[in-house]
Coordinates of C-alpha atoms and ligand atoms in Angstrom, one line a residue:
X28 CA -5.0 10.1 -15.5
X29 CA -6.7 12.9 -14.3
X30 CA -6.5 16.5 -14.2
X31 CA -8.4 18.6 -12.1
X32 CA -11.0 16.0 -12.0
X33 CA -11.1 15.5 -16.2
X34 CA -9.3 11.8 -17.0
X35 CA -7.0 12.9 -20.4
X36 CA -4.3 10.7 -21.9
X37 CA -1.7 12.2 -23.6
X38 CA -2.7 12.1 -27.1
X39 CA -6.1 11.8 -28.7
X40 CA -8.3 12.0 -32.3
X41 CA -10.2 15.1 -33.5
X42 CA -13.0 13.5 -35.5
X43 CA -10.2 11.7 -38.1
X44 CA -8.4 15.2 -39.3
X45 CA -6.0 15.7 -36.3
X46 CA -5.0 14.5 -32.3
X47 CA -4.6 16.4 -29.9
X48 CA -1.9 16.4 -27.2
X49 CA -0.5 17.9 -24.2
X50 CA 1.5 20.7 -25.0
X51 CA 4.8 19.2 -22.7
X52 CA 7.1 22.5 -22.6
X53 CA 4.1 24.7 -21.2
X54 CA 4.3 22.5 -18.0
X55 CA 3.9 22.9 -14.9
X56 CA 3.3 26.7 -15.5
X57 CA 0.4 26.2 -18.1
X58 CA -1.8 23.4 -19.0
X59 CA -2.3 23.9 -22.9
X60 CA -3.3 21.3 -25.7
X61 CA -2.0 21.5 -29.3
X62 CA -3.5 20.1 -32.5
X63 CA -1.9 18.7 -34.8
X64 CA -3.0 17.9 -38.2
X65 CA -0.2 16.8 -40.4
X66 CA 2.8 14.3 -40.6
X67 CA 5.0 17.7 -40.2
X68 CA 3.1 19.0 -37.2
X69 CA 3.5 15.7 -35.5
X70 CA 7.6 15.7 -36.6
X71 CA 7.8 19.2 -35.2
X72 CA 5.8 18.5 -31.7
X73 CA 8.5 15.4 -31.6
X74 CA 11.6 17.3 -32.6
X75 CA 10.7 20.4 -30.0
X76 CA 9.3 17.9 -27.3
X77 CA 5.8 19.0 -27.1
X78 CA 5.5 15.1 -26.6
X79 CA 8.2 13.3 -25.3
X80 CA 8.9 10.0 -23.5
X81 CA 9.3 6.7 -25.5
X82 CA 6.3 5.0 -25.9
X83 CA 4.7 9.0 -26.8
X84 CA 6.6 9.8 -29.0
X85 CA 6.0 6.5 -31.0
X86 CA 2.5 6.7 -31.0
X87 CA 2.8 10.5 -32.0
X88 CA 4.7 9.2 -35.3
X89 CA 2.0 6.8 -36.3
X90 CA -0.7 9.4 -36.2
X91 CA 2.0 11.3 -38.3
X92 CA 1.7 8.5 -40.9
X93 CA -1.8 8.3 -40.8
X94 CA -2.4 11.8 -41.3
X95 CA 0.5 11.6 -44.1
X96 CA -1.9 8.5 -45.5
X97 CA -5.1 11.4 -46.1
X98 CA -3.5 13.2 -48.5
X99 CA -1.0 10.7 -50.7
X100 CA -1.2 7.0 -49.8
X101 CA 1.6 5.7 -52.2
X102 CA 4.3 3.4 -51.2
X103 CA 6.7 6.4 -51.9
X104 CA 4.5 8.6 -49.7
X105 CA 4.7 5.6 -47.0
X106 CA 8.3 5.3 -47.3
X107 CA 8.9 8.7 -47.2
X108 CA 6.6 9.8 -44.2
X109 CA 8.2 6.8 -42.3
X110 CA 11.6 8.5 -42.9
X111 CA 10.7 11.6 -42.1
X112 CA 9.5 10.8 -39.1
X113 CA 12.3 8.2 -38.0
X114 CA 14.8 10.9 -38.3
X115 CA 12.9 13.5 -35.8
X116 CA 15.1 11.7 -32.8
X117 CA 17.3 9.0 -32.7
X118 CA 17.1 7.0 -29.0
X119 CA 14.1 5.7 -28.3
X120 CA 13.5 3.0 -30.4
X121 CA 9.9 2.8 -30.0
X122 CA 9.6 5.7 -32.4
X123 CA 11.2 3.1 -34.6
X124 CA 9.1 0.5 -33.8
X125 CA 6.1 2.4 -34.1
X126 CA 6.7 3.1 -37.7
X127 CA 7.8 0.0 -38.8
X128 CA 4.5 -1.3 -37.0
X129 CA 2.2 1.2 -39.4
X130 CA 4.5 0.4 -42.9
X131 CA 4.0 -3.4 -42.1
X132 CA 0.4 -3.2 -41.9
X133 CA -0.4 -0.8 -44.8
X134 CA 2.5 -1.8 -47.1
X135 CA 0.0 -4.7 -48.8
X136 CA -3.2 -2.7 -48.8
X137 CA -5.1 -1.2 -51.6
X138 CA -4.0 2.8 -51.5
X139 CA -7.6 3.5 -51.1
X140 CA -8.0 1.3 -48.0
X141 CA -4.7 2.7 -46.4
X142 CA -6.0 6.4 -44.7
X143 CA -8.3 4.4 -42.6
X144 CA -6.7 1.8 -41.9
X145 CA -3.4 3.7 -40.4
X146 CA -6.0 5.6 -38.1
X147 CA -7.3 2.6 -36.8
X148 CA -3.8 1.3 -36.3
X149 CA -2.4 4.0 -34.7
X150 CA -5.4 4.0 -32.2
X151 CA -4.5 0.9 -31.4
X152 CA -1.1 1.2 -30.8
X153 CA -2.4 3.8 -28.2
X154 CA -4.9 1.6 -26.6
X155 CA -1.9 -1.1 -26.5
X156 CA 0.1 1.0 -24.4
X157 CA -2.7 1.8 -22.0
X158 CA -3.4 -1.9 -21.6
X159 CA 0.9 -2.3 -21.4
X160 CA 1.6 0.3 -19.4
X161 CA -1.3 -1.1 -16.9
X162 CA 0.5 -4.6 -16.5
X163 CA 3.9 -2.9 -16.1
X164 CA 2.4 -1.3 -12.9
X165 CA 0.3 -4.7 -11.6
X166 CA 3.5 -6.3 -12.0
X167 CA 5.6 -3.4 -10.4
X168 CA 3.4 -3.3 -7.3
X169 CA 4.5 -6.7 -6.4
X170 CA 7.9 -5.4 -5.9
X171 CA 6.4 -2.5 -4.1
X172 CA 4.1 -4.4 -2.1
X173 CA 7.2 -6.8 -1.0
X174 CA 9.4 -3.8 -0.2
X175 CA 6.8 -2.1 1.7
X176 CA 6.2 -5.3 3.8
X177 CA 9.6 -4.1 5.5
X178 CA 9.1 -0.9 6.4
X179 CA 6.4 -1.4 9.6
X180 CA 4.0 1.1 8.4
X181 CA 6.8 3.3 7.5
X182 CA 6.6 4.9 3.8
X183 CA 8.6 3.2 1.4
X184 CA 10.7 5.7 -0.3
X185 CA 11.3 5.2 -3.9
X186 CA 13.4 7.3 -6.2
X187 CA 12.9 8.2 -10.1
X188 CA 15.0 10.0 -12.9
X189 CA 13.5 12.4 -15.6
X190 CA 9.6 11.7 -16.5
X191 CA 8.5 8.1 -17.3
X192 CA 5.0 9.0 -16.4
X193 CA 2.0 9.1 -18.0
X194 CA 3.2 12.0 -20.0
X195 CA 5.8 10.2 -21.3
X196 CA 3.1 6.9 -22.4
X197 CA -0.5 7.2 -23.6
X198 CA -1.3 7.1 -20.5
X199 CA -0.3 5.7 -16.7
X200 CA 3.5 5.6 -17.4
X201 CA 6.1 2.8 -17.1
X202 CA 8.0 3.6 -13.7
X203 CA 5.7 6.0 -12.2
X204 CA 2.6 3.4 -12.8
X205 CA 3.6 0.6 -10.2
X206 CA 3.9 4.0 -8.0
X207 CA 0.2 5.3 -8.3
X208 CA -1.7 1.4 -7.9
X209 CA 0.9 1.6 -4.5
X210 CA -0.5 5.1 -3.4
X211 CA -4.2 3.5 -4.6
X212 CA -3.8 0.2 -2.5
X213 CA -3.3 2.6 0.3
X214 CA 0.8 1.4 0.6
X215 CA 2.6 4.5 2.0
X216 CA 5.2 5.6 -0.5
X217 CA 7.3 8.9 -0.8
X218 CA 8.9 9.3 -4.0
X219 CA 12.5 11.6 -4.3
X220 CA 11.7 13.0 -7.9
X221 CA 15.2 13.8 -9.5
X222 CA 15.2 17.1 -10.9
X223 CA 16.9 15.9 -14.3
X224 CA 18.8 18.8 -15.8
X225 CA 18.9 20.3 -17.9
X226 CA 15.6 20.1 -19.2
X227 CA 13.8 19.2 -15.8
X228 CA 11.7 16.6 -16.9
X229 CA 11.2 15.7 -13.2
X230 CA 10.8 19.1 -11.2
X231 CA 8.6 20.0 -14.2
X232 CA 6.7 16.6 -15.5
X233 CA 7.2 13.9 -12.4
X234 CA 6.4 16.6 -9.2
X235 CA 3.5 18.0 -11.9
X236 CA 1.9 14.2 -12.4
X237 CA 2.5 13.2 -8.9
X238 CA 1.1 16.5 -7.3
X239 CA -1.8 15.8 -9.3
X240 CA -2.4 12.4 -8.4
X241 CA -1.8 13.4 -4.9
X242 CA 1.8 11.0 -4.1
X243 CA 3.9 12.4 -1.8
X244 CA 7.6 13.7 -3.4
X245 CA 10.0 15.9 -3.1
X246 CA 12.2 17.0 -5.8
X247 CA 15.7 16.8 -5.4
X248 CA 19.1 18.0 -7.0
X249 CA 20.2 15.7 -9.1
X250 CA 23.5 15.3 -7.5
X251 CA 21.4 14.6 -3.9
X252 CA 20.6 11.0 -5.1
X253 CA 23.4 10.0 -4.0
X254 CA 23.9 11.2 -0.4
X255 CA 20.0 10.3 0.2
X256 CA 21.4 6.8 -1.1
X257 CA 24.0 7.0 1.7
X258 CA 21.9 8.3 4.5
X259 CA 19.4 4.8 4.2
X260 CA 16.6 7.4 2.7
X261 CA 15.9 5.9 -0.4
X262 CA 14.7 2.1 -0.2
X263 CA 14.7 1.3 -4.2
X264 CA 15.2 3.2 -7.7
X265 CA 12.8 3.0 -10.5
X266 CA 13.4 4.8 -14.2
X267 CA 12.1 4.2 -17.4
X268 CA 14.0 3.4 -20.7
X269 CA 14.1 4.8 -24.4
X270 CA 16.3 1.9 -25.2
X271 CA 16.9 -1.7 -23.9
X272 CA 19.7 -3.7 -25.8
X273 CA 19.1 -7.4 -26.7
X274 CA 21.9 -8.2 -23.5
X275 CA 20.0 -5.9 -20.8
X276 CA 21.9 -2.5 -21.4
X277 CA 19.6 0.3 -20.8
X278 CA 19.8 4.0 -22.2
X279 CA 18.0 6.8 -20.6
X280 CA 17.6 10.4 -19.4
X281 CA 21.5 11.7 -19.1
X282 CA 22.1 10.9 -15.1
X283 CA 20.4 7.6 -15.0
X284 CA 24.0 5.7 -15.0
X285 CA 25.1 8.3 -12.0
X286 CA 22.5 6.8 -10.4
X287 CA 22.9 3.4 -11.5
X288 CA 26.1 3.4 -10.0
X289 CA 25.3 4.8 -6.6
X290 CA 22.7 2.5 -6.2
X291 CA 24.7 -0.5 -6.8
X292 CA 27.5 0.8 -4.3
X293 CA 24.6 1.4 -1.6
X294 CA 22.6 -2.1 -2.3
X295 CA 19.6 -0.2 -3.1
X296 CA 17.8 -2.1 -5.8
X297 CA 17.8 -0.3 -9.2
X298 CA 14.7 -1.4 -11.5
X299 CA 14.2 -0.6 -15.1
X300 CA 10.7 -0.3 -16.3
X301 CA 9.2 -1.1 -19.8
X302 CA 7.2 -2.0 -22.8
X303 CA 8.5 -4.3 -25.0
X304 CA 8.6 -2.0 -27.5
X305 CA 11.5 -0.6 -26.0
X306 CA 13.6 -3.6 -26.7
X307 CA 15.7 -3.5 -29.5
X308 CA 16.4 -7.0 -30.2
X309 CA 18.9 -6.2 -32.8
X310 CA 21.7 -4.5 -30.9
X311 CA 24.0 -6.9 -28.6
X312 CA 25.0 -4.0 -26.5
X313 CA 24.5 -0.6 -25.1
X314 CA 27.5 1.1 -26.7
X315 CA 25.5 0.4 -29.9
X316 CA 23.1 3.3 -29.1
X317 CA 23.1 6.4 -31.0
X318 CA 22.7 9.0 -28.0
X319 CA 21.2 12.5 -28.9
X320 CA 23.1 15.4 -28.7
X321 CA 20.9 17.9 -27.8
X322 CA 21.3 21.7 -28.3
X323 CA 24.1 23.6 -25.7
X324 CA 21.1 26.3 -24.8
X325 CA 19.0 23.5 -22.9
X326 CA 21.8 23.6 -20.6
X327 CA 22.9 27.3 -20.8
X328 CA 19.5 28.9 -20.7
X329 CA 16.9 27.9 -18.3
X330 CA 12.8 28.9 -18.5
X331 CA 11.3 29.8 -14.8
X332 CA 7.6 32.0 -14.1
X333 CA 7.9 34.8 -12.8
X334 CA 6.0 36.3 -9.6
X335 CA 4.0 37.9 -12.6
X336 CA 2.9 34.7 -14.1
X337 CA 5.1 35.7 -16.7
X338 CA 7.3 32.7 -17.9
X339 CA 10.9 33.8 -19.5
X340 CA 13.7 32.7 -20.2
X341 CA 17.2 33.3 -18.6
X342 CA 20.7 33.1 -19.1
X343 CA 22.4 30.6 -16.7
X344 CA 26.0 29.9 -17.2
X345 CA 29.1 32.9 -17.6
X346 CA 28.5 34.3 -21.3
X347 CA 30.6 32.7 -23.9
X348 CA 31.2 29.3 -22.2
X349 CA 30.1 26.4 -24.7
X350 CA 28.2 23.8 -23.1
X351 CA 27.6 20.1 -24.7
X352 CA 24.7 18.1 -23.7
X353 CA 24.0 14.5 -24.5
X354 CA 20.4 13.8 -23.7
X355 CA 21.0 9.7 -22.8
X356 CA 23.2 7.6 -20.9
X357 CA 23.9 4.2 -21.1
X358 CA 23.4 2.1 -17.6
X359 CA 25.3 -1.2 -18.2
X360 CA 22.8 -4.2 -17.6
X361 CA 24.9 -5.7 -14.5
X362 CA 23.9 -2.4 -12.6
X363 CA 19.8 -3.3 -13.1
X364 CA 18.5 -5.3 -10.8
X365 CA 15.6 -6.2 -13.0
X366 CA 13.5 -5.3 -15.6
X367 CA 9.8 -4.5 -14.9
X368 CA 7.8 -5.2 -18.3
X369 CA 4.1 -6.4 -19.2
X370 CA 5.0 -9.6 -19.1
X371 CA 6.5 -10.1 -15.7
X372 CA 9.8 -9.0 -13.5
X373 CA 13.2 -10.6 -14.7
X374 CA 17.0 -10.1 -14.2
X375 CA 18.6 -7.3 -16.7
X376 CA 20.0 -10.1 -18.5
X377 CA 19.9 -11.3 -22.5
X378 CA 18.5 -14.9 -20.5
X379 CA 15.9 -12.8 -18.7
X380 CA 14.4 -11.0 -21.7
X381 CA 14.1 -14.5 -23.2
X382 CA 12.7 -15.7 -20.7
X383 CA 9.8 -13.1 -21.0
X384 CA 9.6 -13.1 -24.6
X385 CA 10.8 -16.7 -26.0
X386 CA 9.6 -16.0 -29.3
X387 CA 12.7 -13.9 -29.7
X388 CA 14.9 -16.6 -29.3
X389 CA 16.8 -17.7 -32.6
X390 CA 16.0 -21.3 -33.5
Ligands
MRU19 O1 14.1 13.4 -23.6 P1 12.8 12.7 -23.1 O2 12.1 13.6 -22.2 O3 12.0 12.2 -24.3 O4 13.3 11.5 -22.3 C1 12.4 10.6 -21.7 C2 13.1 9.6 -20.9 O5 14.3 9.5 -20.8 C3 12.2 8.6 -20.2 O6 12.7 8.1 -19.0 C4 12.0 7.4 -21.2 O7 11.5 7.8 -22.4 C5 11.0 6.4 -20.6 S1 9.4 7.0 -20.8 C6 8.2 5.9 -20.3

């Protein structure tokens, strides 16, 4: 995607020392890149959510292990990079994914071969994700496209939870990417960005992306999805996922079952969109999950720019109150009304995966 005219995905090579990304917590108020050049720098931009989003945060980790691989390309070095990394945060499974995808393919390779060869594969698994996060939104416009043919010229308004943008992927985004080929085919869509508290992925990440691209939104409360639900104003819900159990359970950003729910009590459809990397086949259920707890001063603090330019942060809540904050949810899959993967649309079932990715099946 493009800002201020210059296209940029989210993370890319120096030469074969370092990447580059987007420096995530200096948005909207600044637009800053860091580099980072070692399996620690890529744990720490991770851990603080310089990058964040599924699908990011995995490719992150395998340029962690490939810039592990320069210095010590042991198995012992492998294993230990790979657990290093794993353990930066514990939802989205792609992070798992992505480092069991770079340990599979070096594991067998001379020592001296393994350095280039994890750069090459964690390029790839970036160019995968363009070319995945693509399909996601060809096959999310038909939904679109469908829902639109409704609305007599009228836009169709869509609503989203936290950032599952192209900040949160390589680059285009899994429910935001149906969004921008709409706005491109000329379909008239306005998009109700949900804040996402507390820390305001969408007000900060979404409305930033979508300004950019020039989508009409308007952020709302998080607590407003609801009534706009009631009032007829929001026609369908699309969100992203960090984790999608083998039976269709779905975690994401804390306040995506809230939403789940209202949806399904004001027949608005609710779609979850994804890469298949996002599956895990090997839980049978979303209570499986391990949910990140999150620190209290997210929630109890908040960061704002001041008429100065100045950005600070501020104390919120009455001093002394503890605050808890779980970063996930879990949306039960018989709230979804489909998934939206590279492969296709299906039900938010364990049949409806399968039926998009039969290999999975167990003989
Ligand atoms: O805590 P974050 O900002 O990493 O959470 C991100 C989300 O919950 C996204 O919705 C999810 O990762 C899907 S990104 C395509």
């Amino acid at each position: 995607m493009k800002i201020n005219g210059t296209p940029y995905r989210t993370i890319w090579p120096e030469g074969e020392d370092a990447v580059s990304v987007i420096d995530q917590t200096r948005l909207p108020h600044a637009f800053a890149v860091q580099r980072l050049s070692s399996a620690e720098d890529c744990a720490h931009a991770i851990k603080t959510m310089v990058v964040r989003g599924a699908p990011l945060i995995g490719a992150t980790a395998a340029y962690g292990v490939a810039l592990a691989m320069r210095g010590d390309a042991s198995d012992t070095a492998l294993d230990a990079v790979h657990d290093f990394l794993l353990a930066t945060r514990p939802t989205a499974v792609n992070l798992r994914w992505a480092l069991a995808r770079m340990r599979d393919r070096l594991r067998n390779q001379p020592q001296e071969m393994r350095a280039a060869l994890a750069w090459a594969e964690a390029a790839a698994i970036c160019d995968e994700d363009v070319v995945t996060c693509r399909a996601i939104g060809e096959h999310g416009l038909t939904i679109l496209r469908d829902a639109a043919a409704n609305k007599n010229g009228a836009p169709l308004n869509v609503l989203t939870h936290c950032n599952a943008g192209w900040l949160a992927t390589v680059d285009w985004g899994t429910a935001l990417a149906p969004l921008y080929m709409a706005h491109d085919a000329g379909i008239p869509i306005h998009v109700w960005v949900d804040e996402t508290r507390p820390r305001n992925q969408g007000a900060s990440l979404t409305a930033y992306e979508l300004g950019g691209h020039g989508v009409p939104h308007t952020i709302i409360a998080d607590n407003a999805g609801g009534h706009y639900m009631q009032a007829g104003a929001v026609d369908l819900a699309i969100v992203g996922t960090d984790r999608v159990t083998a039976n269709g359970d779905v975690a994401n950003k804390i306040g995506t079952y809230l939403k789940a729910l209202a949806a399904h009590d004001n027949n608005v459809p609710f779609y979850v969109a994804l890469p298949s990397s996002t599956i895990d086949w090997s839980l049978s259920s979303g209570r499986d999950i391990p949910i990140e707890e999150r620190s209290a001063e997210e929630l109890l603090k908040m960061a704002g720019r001041l008429p100065s330019g100045d950005v600070v942060t501020v104390e919120i809540a009455a001093p002394g109150s503890p605050g808890a904050n779980p970063a996930f949810d879990v949306t039960p899959a018989r709230l979804v009304t489909g998934f939206i993967t590279e492969r296709g649309v299906a039900p938010a079932t364990e049949a409806g995966l399968l039926s998009l990715f039969p290999e999975r099946k167990s003989s």
